[in-house]
């Protein structure tokens, strides 16, 4: 699809270092005129850092940027915008209280004879522009009265109208209705015809194959692959993103679980029926039985974390129910779910898990406090007993129970959080990326622990982006895509290859056996 | 070599600051006391001590509530106005007797706190905005109820402000008692531990099933009750209700006491005794400078320096 020769925007061996991490390691990206370029990668791969370098938010530590062949260095996002690079972020960044027309033509308003804004012309012009995007709204209304999709369309129209040469779209369809997505794709097609290039960041493979010409896959801050999208097998694309070599996976073959879920009770400990939330989850039904580890597979944004959060009542849902040990949860709240016996180990340990100002002891006792108290007065003796038990059982390494939890290593913090839940003697645990960001030794320990817990009769729902871990720990795996369960793998089918095949399969098509 | 030395110094500096945050307020109070014993004539008089303690008692009581609120990463700007509201309510209903009037004043404070707490916990208004609205509104309400200074002669209420038990003013005893209660609340009760946890990490507390909203609401109610109590005591001592000026800028004194007492504004930690010491330090400082005939403006400047020092020590600790 690349028509002309010279690239519009070219990044050469760009590097960016943050304290402790090399976010971008000699990344190159070249964008031809009218080209729609997909930028993909898992969490922490460096996509957003690259976008921020291209749009002048971050200054690169190494490498060069060229626009139309001329070297450029953007000091601020405004400079990048003036040079013709427009960005549409997930969160619409316009002025919600101003009218649609004012937002659209801000800084380019048609002027009347006395230099004032010519409102009738402003409105007429705005209506005309928006009609081109299939949007017929009252442009006098404040922007925030529009749907998110319509707002995004206004942002897009604005981005393009200010003489953009390159438009960068970060997950533009995450809150759009199918009809709006179609309009968006129409607009992207027009941009292509006018020679405006697009960088398209998304996790939705369907969309990438529909509109993108070329793709760059980032992994751990490096370019894992770059090239035309047509002819690139979906399975191959996913293996590039996840960093699992296909040949290697095939050679290793099935690493199915050694454990069989014997003694499985007929009633599942946790069951969901038709969980749904607009743009996030579609009809998710899951069963986790006693002593079983159920894995949730899928790419970032497929709805894995959201499923867990919906189960424990940390995210509202539009429809569906959660049943714990045969009893439906009536009022949806985390407290209710915890009382019923289901708890979640959150993905972001620092933001959602530990209370950094408190000690190891208090962090462990946090959820169980009411149980360890008499008439609202905490019993030190009871807390000490529980804390000591779990610090020993989970081998938590701390100078003393009174050490601040923020001084512990990531692995030990994770164990503190596990202890917090185990102190509640739960029926089921939902573990969201339990081994992310912890060192190898601790990782193995946590994995062994998961196995032990399931062995002791706990139901475990495991979310992990580490396919190897997911396959070796899970008895069954459910694969999610775009918020829906697309495959269930059990027994000999629990393999990395099968998971990737399920992720790669087109909508409405079953993964081949 | 040079690096190792630099590192050593860095650690030492961090230690000094940590120590300063932990014990700085106690050390300052002690130093100021010693200075006064040595250089200020008549400082050691019991009469002088009494005056100082009686003056600081209402500030201490209000600061206790403020410490709880700040522990949740919030702030309560309405405390001064709540004091004024309590002052008006107590004289309005004095006709029914001192005790019913006192209870009604406390009730008014609790309701004011509940309104602020509900705005923060259930509506999601930022604490500074919610309580700023109350600061303005409640002062207005207090002035509507009692438009000008009103003196009273109820002996029970006057006794509350001026009686002593074994030589210690009743007001001071009440402040000491409330300090003990709040210390117990923070250290030993489920509620207190939940307050600290919510201030330390609200999301984690929610995911751990803590009744976050209820706890937040209750914290503001307690702050309102304590402020109302302080308002009644101050009124009793004045022997007149003065809603126009009573408790004016009290929120600033209370926040100052909490901050220099070592409670971080970012929440997650509450130092009850430190807060009391913080209030004492400010009181002593003012008294010292006045006794040495330095103008009021000097007190303000020295207070500002102390506040900055306290915040600096807290900041270094947090960045570690």
CSV table of N, CA, C and O in Angstrom, one decimal, chain A residues 87-165:
chain,number,residue,atom,x,y,z
A,87,UNK,N,-2.3,13.3,17.9
A,87,UNK,CA,-2.5,12.1,18.7
A,87,UNK,C,-3.9,12.1,19.2
A,87,UNK,O,-4.4,13.1,19.6
A,88,UNK,N,-4.5,10.9,19.1
A,88,UNK,CA,-5.8,10.7,19.8
A,88,UNK,C,-5.6,9.7,20.8
A,88,UNK,O,-5.3,8.5,20.6
A,89,UNK,N,-5.8,10.1,22.1
A,89,UNK,CA,-5.5,9.2,23.2
A,89,UNK,C,-6.8,8.5,23.5
A,89,UNK,O,-7.9,8.9,23.1
A,90,UNK,N,-6.7,7.4,24.3
A,90,UNK,CA,-7.8,6.7,24.8
A,90,UNK,C,-8.8,7.6,25.5
A,90,UNK,O,-10.0,7.6,25.2
A,91,UNK,N,-8.3,8.4,26.4
A,91,UNK,CA,-9.2,9.4,27.0
A,91,UNK,C,-9.2,10.6,26.1
A,91,UNK,O,-8.2,11.1,25.7
A,92,UNK,N,-10.4,11.0,25.8
A,92,UNK,CA,-10.5,12.1,24.9
A,92,UNK,C,-10.0,13.4,25.6
A,92,UNK,O,-10.3,13.6,26.8
A,93,UNK,N,-9.1,14.1,25.0
A,93,UNK,CA,-8.5,15.3,25.6
A,93,UNK,C,-9.0,16.5,24.9
A,93,UNK,O,-8.2,17.2,24.2
A,94,UNK,N,-10.2,16.8,25.1
A,94,UNK,CA,-10.8,18.1,24.6
A,94,UNK,C,-11.4,18.8,25.8
A,94,UNK,O,-11.1,18.4,27.0
A,95,UNK,N,-12.1,19.9,25.6
A,95,UNK,CA,-12.7,20.6,26.7
A,95,UNK,C,-14.1,20.3,26.9
A,95,UNK,O,-15.0,20.8,26.1
A,96,UNK,N,-14.5,19.5,27.9
A,96,UNK,CA,-15.8,18.9,28.0
A,96,UNK,C,-17.0,20.0,28.0
A,96,UNK,O,-18.0,19.7,27.5
A,97,UNK,N,-16.7,21.1,28.7
A,97,UNK,CA,-17.8,22.1,28.9
A,97,UNK,C,-18.0,23.0,27.7
A,97,UNK,O,-19.0,23.7,27.6
A,98,UNK,N,-17.1,23.1,26.8
A,98,UNK,CA,-17.3,23.9,25.6
A,98,UNK,C,-18.1,23.2,24.6
A,98,UNK,O,-18.2,22.0,24.5
A,99,UNK,N,-18.7,24.0,23.7
A,99,UNK,CA,-19.6,23.4,22.7
A,99,UNK,C,-18.8,22.6,21.7
A,99,UNK,O,-17.5,22.7,21.6
A,100,UNK,N,-19.5,21.7,21.0
A,100,UNK,CA,-18.8,20.8,20.1
A,100,UNK,C,-18.1,21.6,19.0
A,100,UNK,O,-16.9,21.4,18.7
A,101,UNK,N,-18.8,22.7,18.5
A,101,UNK,CA,-18.2,23.5,17.4
A,101,UNK,C,-16.9,24.2,17.9
A,101,UNK,O,-15.9,24.2,17.2
A,102,UNK,N,-17.0,24.7,19.1
A,102,UNK,CA,-15.8,25.5,19.6
A,102,UNK,C,-14.6,24.5,19.8
A,102,UNK,O,-13.5,24.8,19.5
A,103,UNK,N,-14.9,23.3,20.3
A,103,UNK,CA,-13.9,22.3,20.4
A,103,UNK,C,-13.2,22.0,19.1
A,103,UNK,O,-12.0,21.9,19.0
A,104,UNK,N,-14.1,21.8,18.1
A,104,UNK,CA,-13.6,21.4,16.8
A,104,UNK,C,-12.7,22.4,16.2
A,104,UNK,O,-11.7,22.1,15.6
A,105,UNK,N,-13.1,23.7,16.3
A,105,UNK,CA,-12.4,24.7,15.6
A,105,UNK,C,-11.6,25.6,16.5
A,105,UNK,O,-11.3,26.8,16.1
A,106,UNK,N,-11.3,25.1,17.7
A,106,UNK,CA,-10.6,25.9,18.7
A,106,UNK,C,-9.3,26.5,18.1
A,106,UNK,O,-8.4,25.7,17.6
A,107,UNK,N,-9.1,27.8,18.1
A,107,UNK,CA,-7.9,28.4,17.5
A,107,UNK,C,-8.0,28.7,16.0
A,107,UNK,O,-7.2,29.3,15.4
A,108,UNK,N,-9.1,28.2,15.4
A,108,UNK,CA,-9.3,28.4,14.0
A,108,UNK,C,-10.7,29.0,13.7
A,108,UNK,O,-11.3,28.8,12.7
A,109,UNK,N,-11.3,29.7,14.7
A,109,UNK,CA,-12.6,30.1,14.6
A,109,UNK,C,-12.8,31.1,13.4
A,109,UNK,O,-11.9,32.0,13.3
A,110,UNK,N,-13.8,31.0,12.6
A,110,UNK,CA,-14.1,32.1,11.6
A,110,UNK,C,-14.4,33.4,12.4
A,110,UNK,O,-15.2,33.4,13.3
A,111,UNK,N,-13.8,34.5,11.9
A,111,UNK,CA,-14.0,35.8,12.6
A,111,UNK,C,-15.0,36.6,11.8
A,111,UNK,O,-15.1,36.6,10.6
A,112,UNK,N,-15.7,37.5,12.6
A,112,UNK,CA,-16.7,38.4,12.0
A,112,UNK,C,-15.9,39.7,11.7
A,112,UNK,O,-14.7,39.8,11.7
A,113,UNK,N,-16.7,40.7,11.3
A,113,UNK,CA,-16.1,42.0,10.9
A,113,UNK,C,-15.3,42.7,12.0
A,113,UNK,O,-14.3,43.3,11.7
A,114,UNK,N,-15.8,42.6,13.2
A,114,UNK,CA,-15.1,43.3,14.3
A,114,UNK,C,-14.0,42.4,15.0
A,114,UNK,O,-13.6,42.7,16.1
A,115,UNK,N,-13.8,41.3,14.4
A,115,UNK,CA,-12.8,40.4,15.0
A,115,UNK,C,-13.3,39.4,16.0
A,115,UNK,O,-12.6,38.6,16.6
A,116,UNK,N,-14.7,39.6,16.3
A,116,UNK,CA,-15.3,38.6,17.2
A,116,UNK,C,-15.6,37.3,16.4
A,116,UNK,O,-15.4,37.2,15.2
A,117,UNK,N,-15.9,36.2,17.2
A,117,UNK,CA,-16.2,35.0,16.5
A,117,UNK,C,-17.5,35.0,15.8
A,117,UNK,O,-18.5,35.4,16.4
A,118,UNK,N,-17.5,34.6,14.6
A,118,UNK,CA,-18.8,34.6,13.8
A,118,UNK,C,-19.5,33.3,14.1
A,118,UNK,O,-19.2,32.2,13.5
A,119,UNK,N,-20.4,33.3,15.1
A,119,UNK,CA,-21.0,32.1,15.6
A,119,UNK,C,-21.8,31.3,14.5
A,119,UNK,O,-21.6,30.1,14.4
A,120,UNK,N,-22.6,32.0,13.7
A,120,UNK,CA,-23.4,31.2,12.7
A,120,UNK,C,-22.4,30.5,11.8
A,120,UNK,O,-22.6,29.3,11.4
A,121,UNK,N,-21.4,31.1,11.4
A,121,UNK,CA,-20.4,30.5,10.4
A,121,UNK,C,-19.7,29.4,11.2
A,121,UNK,O,-19.4,28.3,10.6
A,122,UNK,N,-19.3,29.6,12.4
A,122,UNK,CA,-18.7,28.6,13.2
A,122,UNK,C,-19.5,27.3,13.3
A,122,UNK,O,-19.0,26.2,13.0
A,123,UNK,N,-20.8,27.5,13.5
A,123,UNK,CA,-21.6,26.3,13.7
A,123,UNK,C,-21.8,25.6,12.3
A,123,UNK,O,-21.8,24.4,12.2
A,124,UNK,N,-22.0,26.4,11.3
A,124,UNK,CA,-22.2,25.8,10.0
A,124,UNK,C,-21.0,25.0,9.5
A,124,UNK,O,-21.1,23.9,9.1
A,125,UNK,N,-19.8,25.6,9.8
A,125,UNK,CA,-18.6,25.0,9.4
A,125,UNK,C,-18.4,23.7,10.2
A,125,UNK,O,-18.0,22.6,9.6
A,126,UNK,N,-18.7,23.7,11.5
A,126,UNK,CA,-18.5,22.5,12.3
A,126,UNK,C,-19.5,21.4,11.8
A,126,UNK,O,-19.1,20.3,11.7
A,127,UNK,N,-20.7,21.8,11.5
A,127,UNK,CA,-21.7,20.8,11.1
A,127,UNK,C,-21.2,20.1,9.8
A,127,UNK,O,-21.3,18.9,9.6
A,128,UNK,N,-20.7,21.0,8.9
A,128,UNK,CA,-20.2,20.5,7.7
A,128,UNK,C,-19.0,19.5,7.9
A,128,UNK,O,-19.1,18.4,7.3
A,129,UNK,N,-18.1,19.8,8.7
A,129,UNK,CA,-16.9,19.0,8.9
A,129,UNK,C,-17.4,17.6,9.5
A,129,UNK,O,-17.0,16.6,9.1
A,130,UNK,N,-18.3,17.7,10.6
A,130,UNK,CA,-18.7,16.5,11.3
A,130,UNK,C,-19.5,15.6,10.4
A,130,UNK,O,-19.5,14.4,10.5
A,131,UNK,N,-20.3,16.2,9.5
A,131,UNK,CA,-21.1,15.4,8.6
A,131,UNK,C,-20.2,14.5,7.8
A,131,UNK,O,-20.5,13.3,7.5
A,132,UNK,N,-19.0,15.0,7.5
A,132,UNK,CA,-18.0,14.1,6.8
A,132,UNK,C,-17.6,12.9,7.6
A,132,UNK,O,-17.0,12.0,7.0
A,133,UNK,N,-17.8,12.9,8.9
A,133,UNK,CA,-17.5,11.8,9.7
A,133,UNK,C,-18.7,11.0,10.1
A,133,UNK,O,-18.7,10.3,11.1
A,134,UNK,N,-19.8,11.3,9.4
A,134,UNK,CA,-21.0,10.5,9.7
A,134,UNK,C,-21.6,10.9,11.1
A,134,UNK,O,-22.3,10.1,11.7
A,135,UNK,N,-21.3,12.1,11.5
A,135,UNK,CA,-21.8,12.5,12.8
A,135,UNK,C,-22.8,13.7,12.6
A,135,UNK,O,-22.4,14.7,12.2
A,136,UNK,N,-24.0,13.5,13.0
A,136,UNK,CA,-25.0,14.6,12.9
A,136,UNK,C,-25.4,14.9,14.3
A,136,UNK,O,-26.3,14.2,14.9
A,137,UNK,N,-24.8,15.9,14.9
A,137,UNK,CA,-25.2,16.3,16.3
A,137,UNK,C,-25.4,17.8,16.3
A,137,UNK,O,-25.0,18.5,15.4
A,138,UNK,N,-26.0,18.3,17.4
A,138,UNK,CA,-26.2,19.7,17.6
A,138,UNK,C,-24.8,20.2,18.1
A,138,UNK,O,-24.4,20.0,19.2
A,139,UNK,N,-24.1,21.0,17.2
A,139,UNK,CA,-22.8,21.4,17.5
A,139,UNK,C,-22.8,22.5,18.6
A,139,UNK,O,-21.7,22.9,19.0
A,140,UNK,N,-24.0,23.0,19.0
A,140,UNK,CA,-24.0,24.1,20.0
A,140,UNK,C,-23.9,23.5,21.4
A,140,UNK,O,-23.7,24.1,22.4
A,141,UNK,N,-24.2,22.2,21.5
A,141,UNK,CA,-24.3,21.5,22.8
A,141,UNK,C,-22.9,21.3,23.3
A,141,UNK,O,-21.9,21.2,22.6
A,142,UNK,N,-22.7,21.3,24.7
A,142,UNK,CA,-21.4,21.0,25.2
A,142,UNK,C,-20.9,19.7,24.8
A,142,UNK,O,-21.7,18.7,24.7
A,143,UNK,N,-19.6,19.6,24.6
A,143,UNK,CA,-19.0,18.3,24.1
A,143,UNK,C,-19.4,17.1,25.0
A,143,UNK,O,-19.6,16.0,24.6
A,144,UNK,N,-19.4,17.4,26.3
A,144,UNK,CA,-19.6,16.2,27.2
A,144,UNK,C,-21.0,15.6,27.2
A,144,UNK,O,-21.2,14.5,27.7
A,145,UNK,N,-21.9,16.3,26.5
A,145,UNK,CA,-23.2,15.7,26.4
A,145,UNK,C,-23.2,14.6,25.3
A,145,UNK,O,-24.2,13.9,25.1
A,146,UNK,N,-22.1,14.5,24.5
A,146,UNK,CA,-22.1,13.5,23.5
A,146,UNK,C,-21.6,12.1,24.1
A,146,UNK,O,-21.0,12.1,25.1
A,147,UNK,N,-21.9,11.0,23.3
A,147,UNK,CA,-21.4,9.7,23.7
A,147,UNK,C,-19.9,9.7,23.6
A,147,UNK,O,-19.3,10.5,22.8
A,148,UNK,N,-19.2,8.8,24.3
A,148,UNK,CA,-17.8,8.8,24.2
A,148,UNK,C,-17.3,8.6,22.8
A,148,UNK,O,-16.3,9.2,22.3
A,149,UNK,N,-18.0,7.7,22.1
A,149,UNK,CA,-17.6,7.4,20.7
A,149,UNK,C,-17.7,8.7,19.8
A,149,UNK,O,-16.8,9.0,19.1
A,150,UNK,N,-18.8,9.5,20.0
A,150,UNK,CA,-19.0,10.7,19.3
A,150,UNK,C,-17.9,11.7,19.6
A,150,UNK,O,-17.3,12.4,18.8
A,151,UNK,N,-17.5,11.7,20.9
A,151,UNK,CA,-16.5,12.6,21.4
A,151,UNK,C,-15.2,12.3,20.7
A,151,UNK,O,-14.4,13.1,20.3
A,152,UNK,N,-14.9,11.0,20.6
A,152,UNK,CA,-13.7,10.5,20.0
A,152,UNK,C,-13.6,10.9,18.5
A,152,UNK,O,-12.6,11.3,18.0
A,153,UNK,N,-14.8,10.9,17.9
A,153,UNK,CA,-14.9,11.3,16.5
A,153,UNK,C,-14.6,12.8,16.3
A,153,UNK,O,-13.9,13.2,15.4
A,154,UNK,N,-15.1,13.6,17.3
A,154,UNK,CA,-14.8,15.0,17.3
A,154,UNK,C,-13.3,15.2,17.4
A,154,UNK,O,-12.6,16.0,16.7
A,155,UNK,N,-12.7,14.4,18.4
A,155,UNK,CA,-11.2,14.5,18.6
A,155,UNK,C,-10.5,14.2,17.3
A,155,UNK,O,-9.5,14.8,16.9
A,156,UNK,N,-10.9,13.1,16.6
A,156,UNK,CA,-10.3,12.7,15.4
A,156,UNK,C,-10.4,13.8,14.3
A,156,UNK,O,-9.5,14.2,13.6
A,157,UNK,N,-11.7,14.4,14.2
A,157,UNK,CA,-11.9,15.4,13.2
A,157,UNK,C,-11.0,16.6,13.5
A,157,UNK,O,-10.4,17.2,12.5
A,158,UNK,N,-10.9,16.9,14.7
A,158,UNK,CA,-10.0,18.0,15.1
A,158,UNK,C,-8.5,17.7,14.8
A,158,UNK,O,-7.8,18.6,14.2
A,159,UNK,N,-8.1,16.5,15.1
A,159,UNK,CA,-6.7,16.2,14.9
A,159,UNK,C,-6.4,16.3,13.4
A,159,UNK,O,-5.3,16.7,13.0
A,160,UNK,N,-7.3,15.8,12.6
A,160,UNK,CA,-7.0,15.8,11.2
A,160,UNK,C,-7.1,17.2,10.6
A,160,UNK,O,-6.4,17.6,9.7
A,161,UNK,N,-8.1,18.0,11.1
A,161,UNK,CA,-8.3,19.3,10.5
A,161,UNK,C,-7.1,20.2,10.8
A,161,UNK,O,-6.9,21.2,10.0
A,162,UNK,N,-6.3,20.0,11.8
A,162,UNK,CA,-5.2,20.9,12.0
A,162,UNK,C,-4.0,20.5,11.2
A,162,UNK,O,-2.9,20.4,11.8
A,163,UNK,N,-4.2,20.2,9.9
A,163,UNK,CA,-3.0,20.0,9.0
A,163,UNK,C,-2.1,18.9,9.5
A,163,UNK,O,-0.9,19.0,9.5
A,164,UNK,N,-2.7,17.7,9.9
A,164,UNK,CA,-1.9,16.6,10.4
A,164,UNK,C,-1.2,15.9,9.2
A,164,UNK,O,-1.8,15.8,8.1
A,165,UNK,N,0.0,15.5,9.3
A,165,UNK,CA,0.7,14.6,8.4
A,165,UNK,C,0.7,13.2,8.9
A,165,UNK,O,0.7,12.2,8.1
